[in-house]
């Protein structure tokens, strides 16, 4: 392992980038991202495989001269993260290891040093703040996830815990309880329904975090008719994986949520995130996933690997610069997506999982608990 | 037929009503004759083969075969044992029980993918077992369903059969629909992925049976020896195993295991050149390839020998994952290497439950070594490379017979009492009401006609005598009856010490009314003994050569024949030995036994059974019988003794029944409670001697109106006694000339030594006062 020559204090551009508005795409901000990418590529050349990849593709940080060059940075196929470790720093520097959930298959992981961890938290905060999701109120939280104090390194639990820190919180309820007798988690449906009813009566607004299918399932099964109030929020993530046949279009889902539990449509925000990548792609008020200036998204043709135009469906590549400890900063995912551009920037639409074989990702294990 | 368009999905309530309707049709299909279904399938073949569509043209021969009458009948015979049993109760081989195959009822086949041949096979297998088909069409591309629907309707304009075929379509994974299928189908056959099978297995109806096929993976194994001896041709063969049906079939090779020492890269390069072009690829396919390539590139970075090669023809790779792995198909092959069989087994173990076929490139003892071990490892079928996608009619599918999954077996334990049997036959065929006591004349051709048969369509053997001595006799045996006789006889021979390690010389005669030759051959097959089917007509020289070459230890035949060979061997000083002699057709005198012991060293003389082609088998000799004793075969024959004569009823012969048939033999009970009887001799019109039959009619004809009596002496000679001056020695020549049997068996010189004519008083039976025509003293 080569020595990580960059320290938090000397990653000037990377740190500066995260202080800017994630949805301000001024030339200066874009330049800042380019320069932070140079810092990032340089950091990760400490990883032997990434160094090999740079050499194989005849690429170096000095090749990054303009925005178009970002697409030339060698990427790592996301499946490699399930089989190999990609540390770009010494192990002793690692503060947090996050793994994707999953009972049977191999797990992806990411390891963050303290600086990278702080940066990813800051990036999320900035994004949520910029999209108007964070305010000064105190909330009751209901999280459709595992208790993070038990499932310490699970990505979904980390995300939900992170999200609960963005506002002042009163009570946090985790729907997946640990059964020590079975040594496994279970979906506490009745407890969840009762908690929602309790929150409805509370003076405080509610924030619900978690998989959309879980909430949909509860609404259907228990025929919920609640009004959580004007100030409540629903922040979903993880998609409908494992329950594709029940999936309903986003506008219909927003309509249903407003009708059945009283959460306004513009307070219903979906999140797309990947443990391996870390940047949050969050819905704006209209329910469109916004790409922040903290990352770049490319859509590639799976056969030729060429970058596709706006509006064309292909594999999504995610490039970010906050992470200097694990060489997963530039990954080609196995998700289909489309990138579109409007006046406010780029909008990402996730189409679904690519590939022929079943890919057991983060969402499967928790989703499998519906009906248990 | 309930068909929905390719974009149209059925509603749950419609599916429930469909089942209501189909349940009312079950009896109608059950009573439809197989013949009607065969006609429909043949007509369907004609309609389909008229088409010029690419997927029809490429598999024309298979479609023709799948739907042809002969193939379907053979498939039923091979998989279910008897092609009559879907229509009527009919005996099954091996168990010999009167059996009928009853359909399961409504069979729901959940199709994995829309492969035309697969759907066609679903239709054939379900219909020929008289089940109503509900085929859940896969939600993928099913453009051919419109074509098939059109052809099905065209093949059956009167809607007689096609109404039993139903296609349904609903969105996969919908529990409401799946639950109806799980609850209301009598048999649910699921072809598909592990998840699909699992979904259908859960909450299955109490009376719904489930059979799942798939998912499956097939492989090829190539040894160094095979590769060296097969040359470049091997790659063309493997290419077929991989690419036929675009690698979508469960029998297509996905992994090739190479014995260590074979250069994987060179092998892959040659294979790639042999592969045909791929189909247009799905984008998801390339995503999978990206994943594989990424892993291989990482392994190469680590200095491993992983590689991949790709072209428009396919994608071949070798990674460090030393286990069988499903590939992404469309000409994608994973190359693996193995050090030895144990290593290979270890690599296959993770997919043990999913293994299907193996194109095994191994020869000689290695092949047996591999097949034996890999069968336990989970492989269900072995072929040579190049043949993995070729199926063989009647072969099991994934470890069991497909048709047997679609029927229940019902049987009639048909073991009536003798009286019940007789009444049954009489009720079946009026001929036997009118002929309650049968004699030989009943079997003569002028009396025999198909009216004596209970089923004129039954297949079997007609045994007929020659026409030279008058009107020939006829005895008909169905194939099943012959098989059953052989089975019964085999059991008694095993009791007498005959074993599978024995080498048996069959010297019985074939042809004419002789049934022994073929029945003994079948019985030996059931015992598993090896045979030399030489026949009684063989020359002495052939007998010597065969016996000296193969050294059989058991001989079956007529005493006269083996005695003739014994004389020859004695004269020529030839040393041939047998352990046991199973004889029939004639008596075997003590002096003859001594002679055979002296010449051939035979120590065991055992009756091959008391039987007669007219009636079938009657008795067998058990180890505790005296030499002249036999025991009646239980549930096979019944004997009624009247004035030393016997009336035989065969309980085994149902196709050409024999009821109270008068035999020309004399016998008495030696232990009636154990059905043991003793043969007293022949009283009929035929003498069986020297392997021939001497018809007394011929003697009577040659002598004219002259009284005579015949003595058969212990030394196997015949004395013709006459008391009339008119009898002349020239009669002996005339008798010989008229008898084909005698002419075929021995020369006139030998005959004239053994057959003498004397003039003296006749001997009268002091008890009955009757003069016996033949006095057999053997």
PDB file of C-alpha atoms in Angstrom, chain B residues 588-770:
ATOM      1  CA  UNK B 588     -35.925 -89.608 -20.924  1.00  0.00           C
ATOM      2  CA  UNK B 589     -35.286 -93.210 -19.971  1.00  0.00           C
ATOM      3  CA  UNK B 590     -32.844 -94.241 -17.279  1.00  0.00           C
ATOM      4  CA  UNK B 591     -30.622 -95.955 -19.821  1.00  0.00           C
ATOM      5  CA  UNK B 592     -30.496 -92.743 -21.865  1.00  0.00           C
ATOM      6  CA  UNK B 593     -29.579 -90.780 -18.759  1.00  0.00           C
ATOM      7  CA  UNK B 594     -26.729 -93.218 -18.107  1.00  0.00           C
ATOM      8  CA  UNK B 595     -25.531 -92.828 -21.643  1.00  0.00           C
ATOM      9  CA  UNK B 596     -25.565 -89.038 -21.380  1.00  0.00           C
ATOM     10  CA  UNK B 597     -23.713 -89.171 -18.070  1.00  0.00           C
ATOM     11  CA  UNK B 598     -21.067 -91.399 -19.623  1.00  0.00           C
ATOM     12  CA  UNK B 599     -20.589 -89.337 -22.758  1.00  0.00           C
ATOM     13  CA  UNK B 600     -21.244 -85.756 -21.640  1.00  0.00           C
ATOM     14  CA  UNK B 601     -20.726 -86.081 -17.899  1.00  0.00           C
ATOM     15  CA  UNK B 602     -24.227 -84.735 -17.232  1.00  0.00           C
ATOM     16  CA  UNK B 603     -25.200 -85.218 -13.604  1.00  0.00           C
ATOM     17  CA  UNK B 604     -28.496 -83.294 -13.391  1.00  0.00           C
ATOM     18  CA  UNK B 605     -31.455 -84.264 -15.547  1.00  0.00           C
ATOM     19  CA  UNK B 606     -34.335 -81.867 -15.051  1.00  0.00           C
ATOM     20  CA  UNK B 607     -37.620 -81.617 -16.844  1.00  0.00           C
ATOM     21  CA  UNK B 608     -37.849 -78.296 -18.664  1.00  0.00           C
ATOM     22  CA  UNK B 609     -41.520 -78.454 -17.861  1.00  0.00           C
ATOM     23  CA  UNK B 610     -44.664 -80.282 -18.689  1.00  0.00           C
ATOM     24  CA  UNK B 611     -46.179 -78.259 -21.463  1.00  0.00           C
ATOM     25  CA  UNK B 612     -47.823 -78.524 -24.794  1.00  0.00           C
ATOM     26  CA  UNK B 613     -48.248 -75.839 -27.394  1.00  0.00           C
ATOM     27  CA  UNK B 614     -51.959 -76.577 -27.559  1.00  0.00           C
ATOM     28  CA  UNK B 615     -52.489 -75.583 -23.936  1.00  0.00           C
ATOM     29  CA  UNK B 616     -49.381 -73.757 -22.765  1.00  0.00           C
ATOM     30  CA  UNK B 617     -47.347 -74.639 -19.715  1.00  0.00           C
ATOM     31  CA  UNK B 618     -48.943 -76.978 -17.226  1.00  0.00           C
ATOM     32  CA  UNK B 619     -46.392 -78.213 -14.683  1.00  0.00           C
ATOM     33  CA  UNK B 620     -42.848 -77.752 -13.521  1.00  0.00           C
ATOM     34  CA  UNK B 621     -40.388 -79.954 -11.764  1.00  0.00           C
ATOM     35  CA  UNK B 622     -39.283 -78.738  -8.365  1.00  0.00           C
ATOM     36  CA  UNK B 623     -36.132 -80.059  -6.674  1.00  0.00           C
ATOM     37  CA  UNK B 624     -38.243 -82.324  -4.435  1.00  0.00           C
ATOM     38  CA  UNK B 625     -40.111 -83.978  -7.306  1.00  0.00           C
ATOM     39  CA  UNK B 626     -39.356 -87.467  -8.496  1.00  0.00           C
ATOM     40  CA  UNK B 627     -38.165 -87.707 -12.110  1.00  0.00           C
ATOM     41  CA  UNK B 628     -41.615 -88.424 -13.471  1.00  0.00           C
ATOM     42  CA  UNK B 629     -43.360 -85.891 -11.250  1.00  0.00           C
ATOM     43  CA  UNK B 630     -44.421 -82.312 -11.901  1.00  0.00           C
ATOM     44  CA  UNK B 631     -46.332 -79.671  -9.957  1.00  0.00           C
ATOM     45  CA  UNK B 632     -49.092 -77.623 -11.550  1.00  0.00           C
ATOM     46  CA  UNK B 633     -48.197 -73.962 -12.069  1.00  0.00           C
ATOM     47  CA  UNK B 634     -50.443 -72.102  -9.669  1.00  0.00           C
ATOM     48  CA  UNK B 635     -52.838 -69.641 -11.308  1.00  0.00           C
ATOM     49  CA  UNK B 636     -51.516 -70.759 -14.690  1.00  0.00           C
ATOM     50  CA  UNK B 637     -53.149 -74.118 -15.357  1.00  0.00           C
ATOM     51  CA  UNK B 638     -55.818 -76.362 -13.972  1.00  0.00           C
ATOM     52  CA  UNK B 639     -55.979 -80.097 -14.515  1.00  0.00           C
ATOM     53  CA  UNK B 640     -58.994 -82.264 -14.234  1.00  0.00           C
ATOM     54  CA  UNK B 641     -58.229 -86.019 -14.473  1.00  0.00           C
ATOM     55  CA  UNK B 642     -60.894 -88.217 -16.004  1.00  0.00           C
ATOM     56  CA  UNK B 643     -60.175 -91.937 -16.540  1.00  0.00           C
ATOM     57  CA  UNK B 644     -56.388 -91.362 -16.591  1.00  0.00           C
ATOM     58  CA  UNK B 645     -56.852 -88.645 -19.160  1.00  0.00           C
ATOM     59  CA  UNK B 646     -56.489 -85.035 -18.458  1.00  0.00           C
ATOM     60  CA  UNK B 647     -58.585 -81.993 -19.178  1.00  0.00           C
ATOM     61  CA  UNK B 648     -56.506 -78.841 -19.069  1.00  0.00           C
ATOM     62  CA  UNK B 649     -57.694 -75.309 -18.587  1.00  0.00           C
ATOM     63  CA  UNK B 650     -55.134 -72.594 -19.090  1.00  0.00           C
ATOM     64  CA  UNK B 651     -55.687 -69.704 -16.719  1.00  0.00           C
ATOM     65  CA  UNK B 652     -52.975 -67.752 -18.450  1.00  0.00           C
ATOM     66  CA  UNK B 653     -54.227 -67.828 -21.987  1.00  0.00           C
ATOM     67  CA  UNK B 654     -56.879 -65.187 -22.373  1.00  0.00           C
ATOM     68  CA  UNK B 655     -56.366 -64.271 -26.006  1.00  0.00           C
ATOM     69  CA  UNK B 656     -56.960 -67.808 -27.327  1.00  0.00           C
ATOM     70  CA  UNK B 657     -58.581 -69.554 -24.382  1.00  0.00           C
ATOM     71  CA  UNK B 658     -58.185 -73.238 -23.680  1.00  0.00           C
ATOM     72  CA  UNK B 659     -61.031 -74.585 -21.560  1.00  0.00           C
ATOM     73  CA  UNK B 660     -61.102 -78.232 -20.463  1.00  0.00           C
ATOM     74  CA  UNK B 661     -58.877 -79.274 -23.321  1.00  0.00           C
ATOM     75  CA  UNK B 662     -58.405 -83.029 -23.630  1.00  0.00           C
ATOM     76  CA  UNK B 663     -54.722 -83.962 -23.691  1.00  0.00           C
ATOM     77  CA  UNK B 664     -53.443 -87.235 -25.075  1.00  0.00           C
ATOM     78  CA  UNK B 665     -51.422 -87.979 -21.974  1.00  0.00           C
ATOM     79  CA  UNK B 666     -52.080 -90.142 -19.006  1.00  0.00           C
ATOM     80  CA  UNK B 667     -51.254 -89.082 -15.504  1.00  0.00           C
ATOM     81  CA  UNK B 668     -52.168 -89.632 -11.889  1.00  0.00           C
ATOM     82  CA  UNK B 669     -51.975 -87.485  -8.769  1.00  0.00           C
ATOM     83  CA  UNK B 670     -49.041 -88.317  -6.566  1.00  0.00           C
ATOM     84  CA  UNK B 671     -49.896 -85.590  -4.033  1.00  0.00           C
ATOM     85  CA  UNK B 672     -53.071 -83.832  -5.026  1.00  0.00           C
ATOM     86  CA  UNK B 673     -53.000 -81.444  -2.064  1.00  0.00           C
ATOM     87  CA  UNK B 674     -49.749 -80.029  -3.417  1.00  0.00           C
ATOM     88  CA  UNK B 675     -50.901 -80.259  -7.061  1.00  0.00           C
ATOM     89  CA  UNK B 676     -48.193 -82.838  -7.700  1.00  0.00           C
ATOM     90  CA  UNK B 677     -48.837 -85.359 -10.456  1.00  0.00           C
ATOM     91  CA  UNK B 678     -47.057 -88.188 -12.190  1.00  0.00           C
ATOM     92  CA  UNK B 679     -46.939 -88.673 -15.941  1.00  0.00           C
ATOM     93  CA  UNK B 680     -47.921 -92.171 -17.023  1.00  0.00           C
ATOM     94  CA  UNK B 681     -47.305 -91.841 -20.719  1.00  0.00           C
ATOM     95  CA  UNK B 682     -48.860 -90.753 -23.946  1.00  0.00           C
ATOM     96  CA  UNK B 683     -52.161 -92.061 -25.120  1.00  0.00           C
ATOM     97  CA  UNK B 684     -52.515 -89.935 -28.110  1.00  0.00           C
ATOM     98  CA  UNK B 685     -51.945 -90.160 -31.792  1.00  0.00           C
ATOM     99  CA  UNK B 686     -48.408 -88.873 -31.810  1.00  0.00           C
ATOM    100  CA  UNK B 687     -45.193 -90.400 -30.509  1.00  0.00           C
ATOM    101  CA  UNK B 688     -42.415 -87.954 -29.582  1.00  0.00           C
ATOM    102  CA  UNK B 689     -39.089 -89.653 -30.093  1.00  0.00           C
ATOM    103  CA  UNK B 690     -35.611 -88.867 -31.481  1.00  0.00           C
ATOM    104  CA  UNK B 691     -36.546 -85.204 -31.523  1.00  0.00           C
ATOM    105  CA  UNK B 692     -39.286 -85.977 -34.013  1.00  0.00           C
ATOM    106  CA  UNK B 693     -42.999 -86.666 -33.960  1.00  0.00           C
ATOM    107  CA  UNK B 694     -44.354 -89.859 -35.439  1.00  0.00           C
ATOM    108  CA  UNK B 695     -47.951 -89.292 -36.372  1.00  0.00           C
ATOM    109  CA  UNK B 696     -49.928 -92.521 -35.977  1.00  0.00           C
ATOM    110  CA  UNK B 697     -52.142 -91.352 -38.833  1.00  0.00           C
ATOM    111  CA  UNK B 698     -49.196 -91.859 -41.194  1.00  0.00           C
ATOM    112  CA  UNK B 699     -48.658 -95.423 -39.909  1.00  0.00           C
ATOM    113  CA  UNK B 700     -52.357 -96.152 -40.281  1.00  0.00           C
ATOM    114  CA  UNK B 701     -52.313 -94.726 -43.777  1.00  0.00           C
ATOM    115  CA  UNK B 702     -49.308 -96.848 -44.800  1.00  0.00           C
ATOM    116  CA  UNK B 703     -50.614-100.054 -43.246  1.00  0.00           C
ATOM    117  CA  UNK B 704     -54.109 -99.756 -44.671  1.00  0.00           C
ATOM    118  CA  UNK B 705     -56.903-101.489 -42.782  1.00  0.00           C
ATOM    119  CA  UNK B 706     -54.607-103.402 -40.453  1.00  0.00           C
ATOM    120  CA  UNK B 707     -54.629-103.579 -36.611  1.00  0.00           C
ATOM    121  CA  UNK B 708     -51.392-102.611 -34.978  1.00  0.00           C
ATOM    122  CA  UNK B 709     -49.812-101.821 -31.648  1.00  0.00           C
ATOM    123  CA  UNK B 710     -46.644 -99.852 -31.007  1.00  0.00           C
ATOM    124  CA  UNK B 711     -44.044-100.545 -28.333  1.00  0.00           C
ATOM    125  CA  UNK B 712     -41.628 -97.754 -27.442  1.00  0.00           C
ATOM    126  CA  UNK B 713     -38.732 -99.524 -25.726  1.00  0.00           C
ATOM    127  CA  UNK B 714     -36.394 -98.184 -23.060  1.00  0.00           C
ATOM    128  CA  UNK B 715     -33.500 -98.154 -25.524  1.00  0.00           C
ATOM    129  CA  UNK B 716     -35.457 -95.607 -27.612  1.00  0.00           C
ATOM    130  CA  UNK B 717     -36.371 -98.138 -30.316  1.00  0.00           C
ATOM    131  CA  UNK B 718     -39.847 -98.612 -31.741  1.00  0.00           C
ATOM    132  CA  UNK B 719     -41.456-101.940 -32.418  1.00  0.00           C
ATOM    133  CA  UNK B 720     -44.485-101.909 -34.710  1.00  0.00           C
ATOM    134  CA  UNK B 721     -46.520-105.026 -33.948  1.00  0.00           C
ATOM    135  CA  UNK B 722     -48.990-106.265 -36.542  1.00  0.00           C
ATOM    136  CA  UNK B 723     -50.952-109.540 -36.714  1.00  0.00           C
ATOM    137  CA  UNK B 724     -51.803-109.542 -40.347  1.00  0.00           C
ATOM    138  CA  UNK B 725     -49.984-111.294 -43.146  1.00  0.00           C
ATOM    139  CA  UNK B 726     -50.711-108.334 -45.389  1.00  0.00           C
ATOM    140  CA  UNK B 727     -48.230-106.122 -43.556  1.00  0.00           C
ATOM    141  CA  UNK B 728     -44.973-105.896 -45.467  1.00  0.00           C
ATOM    142  CA  UNK B 729     -41.549-104.495 -44.470  1.00  0.00           C
ATOM    143  CA  UNK B 730     -41.807-101.890 -47.272  1.00  0.00           C
ATOM    144  CA  UNK B 731     -44.230-100.107 -44.907  1.00  0.00           C
ATOM    145  CA  UNK B 732     -41.216 -98.846 -42.882  1.00  0.00           C
ATOM    146  CA  UNK B 733     -39.824 -96.977 -45.903  1.00  0.00           C
ATOM    147  CA  UNK B 734     -43.277 -95.592 -46.694  1.00  0.00           C
ATOM    148  CA  UNK B 735     -43.715 -94.306 -43.117  1.00  0.00           C
ATOM    149  CA  UNK B 736     -40.297 -92.598 -43.277  1.00  0.00           C
ATOM    150  CA  UNK B 737     -41.025 -91.012 -46.628  1.00  0.00           C
ATOM    151  CA  UNK B 738     -44.334 -89.566 -45.511  1.00  0.00           C
ATOM    152  CA  UNK B 739     -43.015 -88.017 -42.314  1.00  0.00           C
ATOM    153  CA  UNK B 740     -41.267 -84.685 -42.704  1.00  0.00           C
ATOM    154  CA  UNK B 741     -40.279 -84.691 -39.047  1.00  0.00           C
ATOM    155  CA  UNK B 742     -38.448 -88.004 -39.375  1.00  0.00           C
ATOM    156  CA  UNK B 743     -36.726 -86.958 -42.572  1.00  0.00           C
ATOM    157  CA  UNK B 744     -35.508 -83.752 -40.960  1.00  0.00           C
ATOM    158  CA  UNK B 745     -34.255 -85.517 -37.860  1.00  0.00           C
ATOM    159  CA  UNK B 746     -32.499 -88.685 -38.928  1.00  0.00           C
ATOM    160  CA  UNK B 747     -31.405 -90.628 -41.970  1.00  0.00           C
ATOM    161  CA  UNK B 748     -33.380 -93.604 -43.258  1.00  0.00           C
ATOM    162  CA  UNK B 749     -30.496 -95.914 -42.341  1.00  0.00           C
ATOM    163  CA  UNK B 750     -30.659 -94.839 -38.701  1.00  0.00           C
ATOM    164  CA  UNK B 751     -34.455 -94.907 -38.725  1.00  0.00           C
ATOM    165  CA  UNK B 752     -34.618 -98.415 -40.135  1.00  0.00           C
ATOM    166  CA  UNK B 753     -32.273 -99.625 -37.397  1.00  0.00           C
ATOM    167  CA  UNK B 754     -34.446 -98.056 -34.679  1.00  0.00           C
ATOM    168  CA  UNK B 755     -37.866 -98.815 -36.196  1.00  0.00           C
ATOM    169  CA  UNK B 756     -38.653-102.499 -36.588  1.00  0.00           C
ATOM    170  CA  UNK B 757     -41.816-104.367 -37.480  1.00  0.00           C
ATOM    171  CA  UNK B 758     -42.774-107.673 -35.865  1.00  0.00           C
ATOM    172  CA  UNK B 759     -45.731-109.985 -36.100  1.00  0.00           C
ATOM    173  CA  UNK B 760     -47.104-111.170 -32.741  1.00  0.00           C
ATOM    174  CA  UNK B 761     -50.053-111.018 -30.353  1.00  0.00           C
ATOM    175  CA  UNK B 762     -51.288-107.670 -29.056  1.00  0.00           C
ATOM    176  CA  UNK B 763     -51.147-106.866 -25.353  1.00  0.00           C
ATOM    177  CA  UNK B 764     -54.454-106.084 -23.658  1.00  0.00           C
ATOM    178  CA  UNK B 765     -54.850-103.905 -20.496  1.00  0.00           C
ATOM    179  CA  UNK B 766     -56.103-106.374 -17.884  1.00  0.00           C
ATOM    180  CA  UNK B 767     -57.905-103.610 -15.942  1.00  0.00           C
ATOM    181  CA  UNK B 768     -59.785-101.894 -18.735  1.00  0.00           C
ATOM    182  CA  UNK B 769     -59.714-104.743 -21.255  1.00  0.00           C
ATOM    183  CA  UNK B 770     -58.662-102.158 -23.765  1.00  0.00           C
TER     184      UNK B 770
END
